[in-house]
mmCIF file with all atom_site columns, C-alpha atoms in Angstrom:
data_model
loop_
_atom_site.group_PDB
_atom_site.id
_atom_site.type_symbol
_atom_site.label_atom_id
_atom_site.label_alt_id
_atom_site.label_comp_id
_atom_site.label_asym_id
_atom_site.label_entity_id
_atom_site.label_seq_id
_atom_site.pdbx_PDB_ins_code
_atom_site.Cartn_x
_atom_site.Cartn_y
_atom_site.Cartn_z
_atom_site.occupancy
_atom_site.B_iso_or_equiv
_atom_site.pdbx_formal_charge
_atom_site.auth_seq_id
_atom_site.auth_comp_id
_atom_site.auth_asym_id
_atom_site.auth_atom_id
_atom_site.pdbx_PDB_model_num
ATOM 1   C CA . MET A 1 1   ? -0.388  14.936  13.441  1.00 55.00 ? 5   MET A CA 1
ATOM 2   C CA . THR A 1 2   ? -3.187  12.065  14.250  1.00 55.00 ? 6   THR A CA 1
ATOM 3   C CA . THR A 1 3   ? -6.470  12.888  16.304  1.00 60.00 ? 7   THR A CA 1
ATOM 4   C CA . PRO A 1 4   ? -6.611  9.857   18.771  1.00 50.00 ? 8   PRO A CA 1
ATOM 5   C CA . GLY A 1 5   ? -9.399  7.541   18.413  1.00 59.00 ? 9   GLY A CA 1
ATOM 6   C CA . ILE A 1 6   ? -10.115 8.174   14.705  1.00 62.00 ? 10  ILE A CA 1
ATOM 7   C CA . HIS A 1 7   ? -7.664  4.918   13.010  1.00 62.00 ? 11  HIS A CA 1
ATOM 8   C CA . ARG A 1 8   ? -10.930 2.333   14.443  1.00 64.00 ? 12  ARG A CA 1
ATOM 9   C CA . SER A 1 9   ? -13.857 2.986   15.633  1.00 69.00 ? 13  SER A CA 1
ATOM 10  C CA . ASN A 1 10  ? -14.972 1.706   19.277  1.00 76.00 ? 14  ASN A CA 1
ATOM 11  C CA . GLU A 1 11  ? -17.096 -1.522  18.894  1.00 77.00 ? 15  GLU A CA 1
ATOM 12  C CA . PRO A 1 12  ? -19.363 -2.362  21.644  1.00 82.00 ? 16  PRO A CA 1
ATOM 13  C CA . ALA A 1 13  ? -17.813 -4.620  23.791  1.00 81.00 ? 17  ALA A CA 1
ATOM 14  C CA . ASP A 1 14  ? -20.747 -7.769  22.561  1.00 88.00 ? 18  ASP A CA 1
ATOM 15  C CA . VAL A 1 15  ? -19.279 -7.546  19.069  1.00 87.00 ? 19  VAL A CA 1
ATOM 16  C CA . PRO A 1 16  ? -18.723 -11.531 18.058  1.00 92.00 ? 20  PRO A CA 1
ATOM 17  C CA . ASP A 1 17  ? -14.529 -10.846 17.796  1.00 90.00 ? 21  ASP A CA 1
ATOM 18  C CA . GLU A 1 18  ? -14.624 -12.421 14.207  1.00 93.00 ? 22  GLU A CA 1
ATOM 19  C CA . LEU A 1 19  ? -16.881 -9.512  13.044  1.00 94.00 ? 23  LEU A CA 1
ATOM 20  C CA . ARG A 1 20  ? -14.556 -6.821  15.391  1.00 91.00 ? 24  ARG A CA 1
ATOM 21  C CA . GLU A 1 21  ? -11.565 -8.223  13.401  1.00 91.00 ? 25  GLU A CA 1
ATOM 22  C CA . ALA A 1 22  ? -13.678 -7.673  9.967   1.00 94.00 ? 26  ALA A CA 1
ATOM 23  C CA . ARG A 1 23  ? -14.438 -3.933  10.800  1.00 92.00 ? 27  ARG A CA 1
ATOM 24  C CA . ALA A 1 24  ? -10.669 -3.415  12.332  1.00 92.00 ? 28  ALA A CA 1
ATOM 25  C CA . THR A 1 25  ? -9.856  -4.414  8.927   1.00 93.00 ? 29  THR A CA 1
ATOM 26  C CA . ILE A 1 26  ? -11.922 -2.788  7.033   1.00 94.00 ? 30  ILE A CA 1
ATOM 27  C CA . ASP A 1 27  ? -11.335 1.131   9.596   1.00 93.00 ? 31  ASP A CA 1
ATOM 28  C CA . ASN A 1 28  ? -7.538  0.433   8.747   1.00 94.00 ? 32  ASN A CA 1
ATOM 29  C CA . ILE A 1 29  ? -8.159  0.277   4.643   1.00 96.00 ? 33  ILE A CA 1
ATOM 30  C CA . ASP A 1 30  ? -10.765 3.339   5.335   1.00 95.00 ? 34  ASP A CA 1
ATOM 31  C CA . ALA A 1 31  ? -7.603  5.344   6.972   1.00 95.00 ? 35  ALA A CA 1
ATOM 32  C CA . ALA A 1 32  ? -5.465  4.265   4.036   1.00 97.00 ? 36  ALA A CA 1
ATOM 33  C CA . LEU A 1 33  ? -8.338  5.304   1.550   1.00 97.00 ? 37  LEU A CA 1
ATOM 34  C CA . VAL A 1 34  ? -8.034  8.864   3.228   1.00 97.00 ? 38  VAL A CA 1
ATOM 35  C CA . HIS A 1 35  ? -4.682  9.345   3.391   1.00 98.00 ? 39  HIS A CA 1
ATOM 36  C CA . LEU A 1 36  ? -4.185  8.382   -0.203  1.00 98.00 ? 40  LEU A CA 1
ATOM 37  C CA . LEU A 1 37  ? -7.102  11.043  -1.280  1.00 97.00 ? 41  LEU A CA 1
ATOM 38  C CA . ALA A 1 38  ? -4.841  13.309  0.646   1.00 98.00 ? 42  ALA A CA 1
ATOM 39  C CA . GLU A 1 39  ? -1.708  12.773  -1.263  1.00 98.00 ? 43  GLU A CA 1
ATOM 40  C CA . ARG A 1 40  ? -3.691  12.240  -4.671  1.00 97.00 ? 44  ARG A CA 1
ATOM 41  C CA . PHE A 1 41  ? -5.043  16.001  -4.329  1.00 97.00 ? 45  PHE A CA 1
ATOM 42  C CA . ARG A 1 42  ? -1.745  17.363  -2.737  1.00 97.00 ? 46  ARG A CA 1
ATOM 43  C CA . CYS A 1 43  ? -0.606  15.901  -6.343  1.00 97.00 ? 47  CYS A CA 1
ATOM 44  C CA . THR A 1 44  ? -3.311  17.641  -8.276  1.00 97.00 ? 48  THR A CA 1
ATOM 45  C CA . LYS A 1 45  ? -3.160  20.617  -6.767  1.00 97.00 ? 49  LYS A CA 1
ATOM 46  C CA . ARG A 1 46  ? 0.735   21.059  -8.179  1.00 97.00 ? 50  ARG A CA 1
ATOM 47  C CA . VAL A 1 47  ? -1.077  20.438  -11.353 1.00 97.00 ? 51  VAL A CA 1
ATOM 48  C CA . GLY A 1 48  ? -3.624  23.107  -10.943 1.00 97.00 ? 52  GLY A CA 1
ATOM 49  C CA . VAL A 1 49  ? -0.997  25.292  -10.212 1.00 96.00 ? 53  VAL A CA 1
ATOM 50  C CA . LEU A 1 50  ? 1.080   24.540  -13.103 1.00 96.00 ? 54  LEU A CA 1
ATOM 51  C CA . LYS A 1 51  ? -2.576  24.542  -15.576 1.00 96.00 ? 55  LYS A CA 1
ATOM 52  C CA . ALA A 1 52  ? -3.207  28.021  -14.305 1.00 96.00 ? 56  ALA A CA 1
ATOM 53  C CA . ARG A 1 53  ? 0.434   29.169  -14.672 1.00 94.00 ? 57  ARG A CA 1
ATOM 54  C CA . LEU A 1 54  ? 0.296   27.821  -18.180 1.00 96.00 ? 58  LEU A CA 1
ATOM 55  C CA . GLU A 1 55  ? -2.796  29.145  -19.024 1.00 94.00 ? 59  GLU A CA 1
ATOM 56  C CA . LEU A 1 56  ? -4.411  25.599  -19.752 1.00 96.00 ? 60  LEU A CA 1
ATOM 57  C CA . PRO A 1 57  ? -7.749  24.851  -18.997 1.00 96.00 ? 61  PRO A CA 1
ATOM 58  C CA . PRO A 1 58  ? -8.928  23.072  -15.866 1.00 95.00 ? 62  PRO A CA 1
ATOM 59  C CA . SER A 1 59  ? -10.221 20.544  -17.285 1.00 95.00 ? 63  SER A CA 1
ATOM 60  C CA . ASP A 1 60  ? -8.653  18.068  -19.395 1.00 95.00 ? 64  ASP A CA 1
ATOM 61  C CA . PRO A 1 61  ? -11.390 15.698  -21.148 1.00 96.00 ? 65  PRO A CA 1
ATOM 62  C CA . SER A 1 62  ? -9.014  13.112  -23.416 1.00 97.00 ? 66  SER A CA 1
ATOM 63  C CA . ARG A 1 63  ? -6.842  12.556  -20.123 1.00 96.00 ? 67  ARG A CA 1
ATOM 64  C CA . GLU A 1 64  ? -9.947  12.445  -17.989 1.00 96.00 ? 68  GLU A CA 1
ATOM 65  C CA . GLU A 1 65  ? -10.964 9.853   -20.966 1.00 96.00 ? 69  GLU A CA 1
ATOM 66  C CA . ARG A 1 66  ? -8.384  7.674   -20.979 1.00 97.00 ? 70  ARG A CA 1
ATOM 67  C CA . GLN A 1 67  ? -8.071  7.627   -17.056 1.00 96.00 ? 71  GLN A CA 1
ATOM 68  C CA . VAL A 1 68  ? -11.350 5.936   -16.951 1.00 96.00 ? 72  VAL A CA 1
ATOM 69  C CA . ALA A 1 69  ? -10.299 3.002   -19.399 1.00 97.00 ? 73  ALA A CA 1
ATOM 70  C CA . ARG A 1 70  ? -7.272  2.569   -17.335 1.00 97.00 ? 74  ARG A CA 1
ATOM 71  C CA . LEU A 1 71  ? -8.852  2.586   -14.273 1.00 97.00 ? 75  LEU A CA 1
ATOM 72  C CA . ARG A 1 72  ? -11.949 0.475   -15.632 1.00 97.00 ? 76  ARG A CA 1
ATOM 73  C CA . ALA A 1 73  ? -9.474  -2.019  -16.496 1.00 98.00 ? 77  ALA A CA 1
ATOM 74  C CA . LEU A 1 74  ? -7.711  -2.180  -13.539 1.00 98.00 ? 78  LEU A CA 1
ATOM 75  C CA . ALA A 1 75  ? -10.998 -2.780  -11.533 1.00 98.00 ? 79  ALA A CA 1
ATOM 76  C CA . GLU A 1 76  ? -11.662 -5.631  -13.559 1.00 98.00 ? 80  GLU A CA 1
ATOM 77  C CA . ASP A 1 77  ? -7.860  -7.126  -13.172 1.00 98.00 ? 81  ASP A CA 1
ATOM 78  C CA . ALA A 1 78  ? -9.000  -6.502  -9.062  1.00 98.00 ? 82  ALA A CA 1
ATOM 79  C CA . GLY A 1 79  ? -12.353 -8.044  -9.491  1.00 98.00 ? 83  GLY A CA 1
ATOM 80  C CA . LEU A 1 80  ? -14.240 -4.310  -8.926  1.00 98.00 ? 84  LEU A CA 1
ATOM 81  C CA . ASP A 1 81  ? -17.389 -3.353  -10.595 1.00 98.00 ? 85  ASP A CA 1
ATOM 82  C CA . PRO A 1 82  ? -15.930 -1.236  -13.516 1.00 98.00 ? 86  PRO A CA 1
ATOM 83  C CA . VAL A 1 83  ? -19.055 0.361   -13.513 1.00 98.00 ? 87  VAL A CA 1
ATOM 84  C CA . PHE A 1 84  ? -18.117 1.874   -9.600  1.00 97.00 ? 88  PHE A CA 1
ATOM 85  C CA . ALA A 1 85  ? -15.094 2.219   -10.665 1.00 97.00 ? 89  ALA A CA 1
ATOM 86  C CA . GLU A 1 86  ? -15.917 4.613   -12.821 1.00 97.00 ? 90  GLU A CA 1
ATOM 87  C CA . LYS A 1 87  ? -18.304 6.274   -10.604 1.00 97.00 ? 91  LYS A CA 1
ATOM 88  C CA . PHE A 1 88  ? -15.529 6.843   -7.972  1.00 96.00 ? 92  PHE A CA 1
ATOM 89  C CA . LEU A 1 89  ? -13.305 8.893   -10.732 1.00 96.00 ? 93  LEU A CA 1
ATOM 90  C CA . LYS A 1 90  ? -15.391 10.580  -12.031 1.00 96.00 ? 94  LYS A CA 1
ATOM 91  C CA . PHE A 1 91  ? -16.481 11.722  -8.444  1.00 97.00 ? 95  PHE A CA 1
ATOM 92  C CA . ILE A 1 92  ? -12.863 12.517  -8.022  1.00 97.00 ? 96  ILE A CA 1
ATOM 93  C CA . VAL A 1 93  ? -12.140 14.061  -11.480 1.00 96.00 ? 97  VAL A CA 1
ATOM 94  C CA . GLU A 1 94  ? -15.240 16.586  -10.525 1.00 97.00 ? 98  GLU A CA 1
ATOM 95  C CA . GLU A 1 95  ? -13.659 17.713  -7.007  1.00 97.00 ? 99  GLU A CA 1
ATOM 96  C CA . VAL A 1 96  ? -10.317 18.290  -9.000  1.00 97.00 ? 100 VAL A CA 1
ATOM 97  C CA . ILE A 1 97  ? -11.564 20.634  -11.778 1.00 97.00 ? 101 ILE A CA 1
ATOM 98  C CA . ARG A 1 98  ? -13.791 22.570  -8.742  1.00 97.00 ? 102 ARG A CA 1
ATOM 99  C CA . HIS A 1 99  ? -10.181 22.861  -7.303  1.00 97.00 ? 103 HIS A CA 1
ATOM 100 C CA . HIS A 1 100 ? -8.705  23.721  -10.325 1.00 97.00 ? 104 HIS A CA 1
ATOM 101 C CA . GLU A 1 101 ? -10.778 26.467  -11.166 1.00 97.00 ? 105 GLU A CA 1
ATOM 102 C CA . ASP A 1 102 ? -10.640 27.795  -8.178  1.00 96.00 ? 106 ASP A CA 1
ATOM 103 C CA . ILE A 1 103 ? -6.409  28.105  -8.310  1.00 96.00 ? 107 ILE A CA 1
ATOM 104 C CA . ALA A 1 104 ? -6.862  29.352  -11.649 1.00 95.00 ? 108 ALA A CA 1
ATOM 105 C CA . GLY A 1 105 ? -9.052  31.993  -10.096 1.00 95.00 ? 109 GLY A CA 1
ATOM 106 C CA . THR A 1 106 ? -6.811  32.655  -7.550  1.00 95.00 ? 110 THR A CA 1
ATOM 107 C CA . ILE A 1 107 ? -3.428  32.940  -9.683  1.00 94.00 ? 111 ILE A CA 1
ATOM 108 C CA . ALA A 1 108 ? -5.624  35.198  -12.111 1.00 92.00 ? 112 ALA A CA 1
ATOM 109 C CA . ASN A 1 109 ? -6.303  37.686  -9.407  1.00 92.00 ? 113 ASN A CA 1
ATOM 110 C CA . GLY A 1 110 ? -2.817  37.565  -8.281  1.00 91.00 ? 114 GLY A CA 1
ATOM 111 C CA . GLY A 1 111 ? -3.165  35.667  -5.376  1.00 91.00 ? 115 GLY A CA 1
ATOM 112 C CA . ASP A 1 112 ? -1.240  32.975  -3.053  1.00 90.00 ? 116 ASP A CA 1
ATOM 113 C CA . VAL A 1 113 ? -2.917  29.735  -4.526  1.00 87.00 ? 117 VAL A CA 1
ATOM 114 C CA . ASN A 1 114 ? -0.995  28.534  -0.968  1.00 82.00 ? 118 ASN A CA 1
ATOM 115 C CA . ALA A 1 115 ? -2.820  30.879  1.436   1.00 67.00 ? 119 ALA A CA 1
ATOM 116 C CA . ARG A 1 116 ? -6.172  29.620  0.545   1.00 50.00 ? 120 ARG A CA 1
ATOM 117 C CA . ALA A 1 117 ? -7.609  27.037  2.933   1.00 48.00 ? 121 ALA A CA 1
ATOM 118 C CA . GLY A 1 118 ? -6.458  23.516  2.976   1.00 47.00 ? 122 GLY A CA 1
ATOM 119 C CA . ALA A 1 119 ? -3.495  24.561  0.932   1.00 44.00 ? 123 ALA A CA 1
#
């Protein structure tokens, strides 16, 4: 389901064409990022369910360390500040861990993780 008008911000008529085009590209990239993050969280939800069923902890510090190193290298290769990339990953991982904790609690209490909001 898509909401009309959310994929691109409406620019006033007095915005120069070159600026309008650059902003339209940014809007497209932002939309793609949101969709990629949504897909990532669908995958991490599946991981959270597996961890809970296997009684594994929500956090995996050794994997997180490997992911930070990998993302920093990818950022460097892409010309992106690796410190920023690490902060961005840390923000996402903290949210994933919070979701995994919620999933573990739901499963431990006999609940259905698919009945949760945002499932």
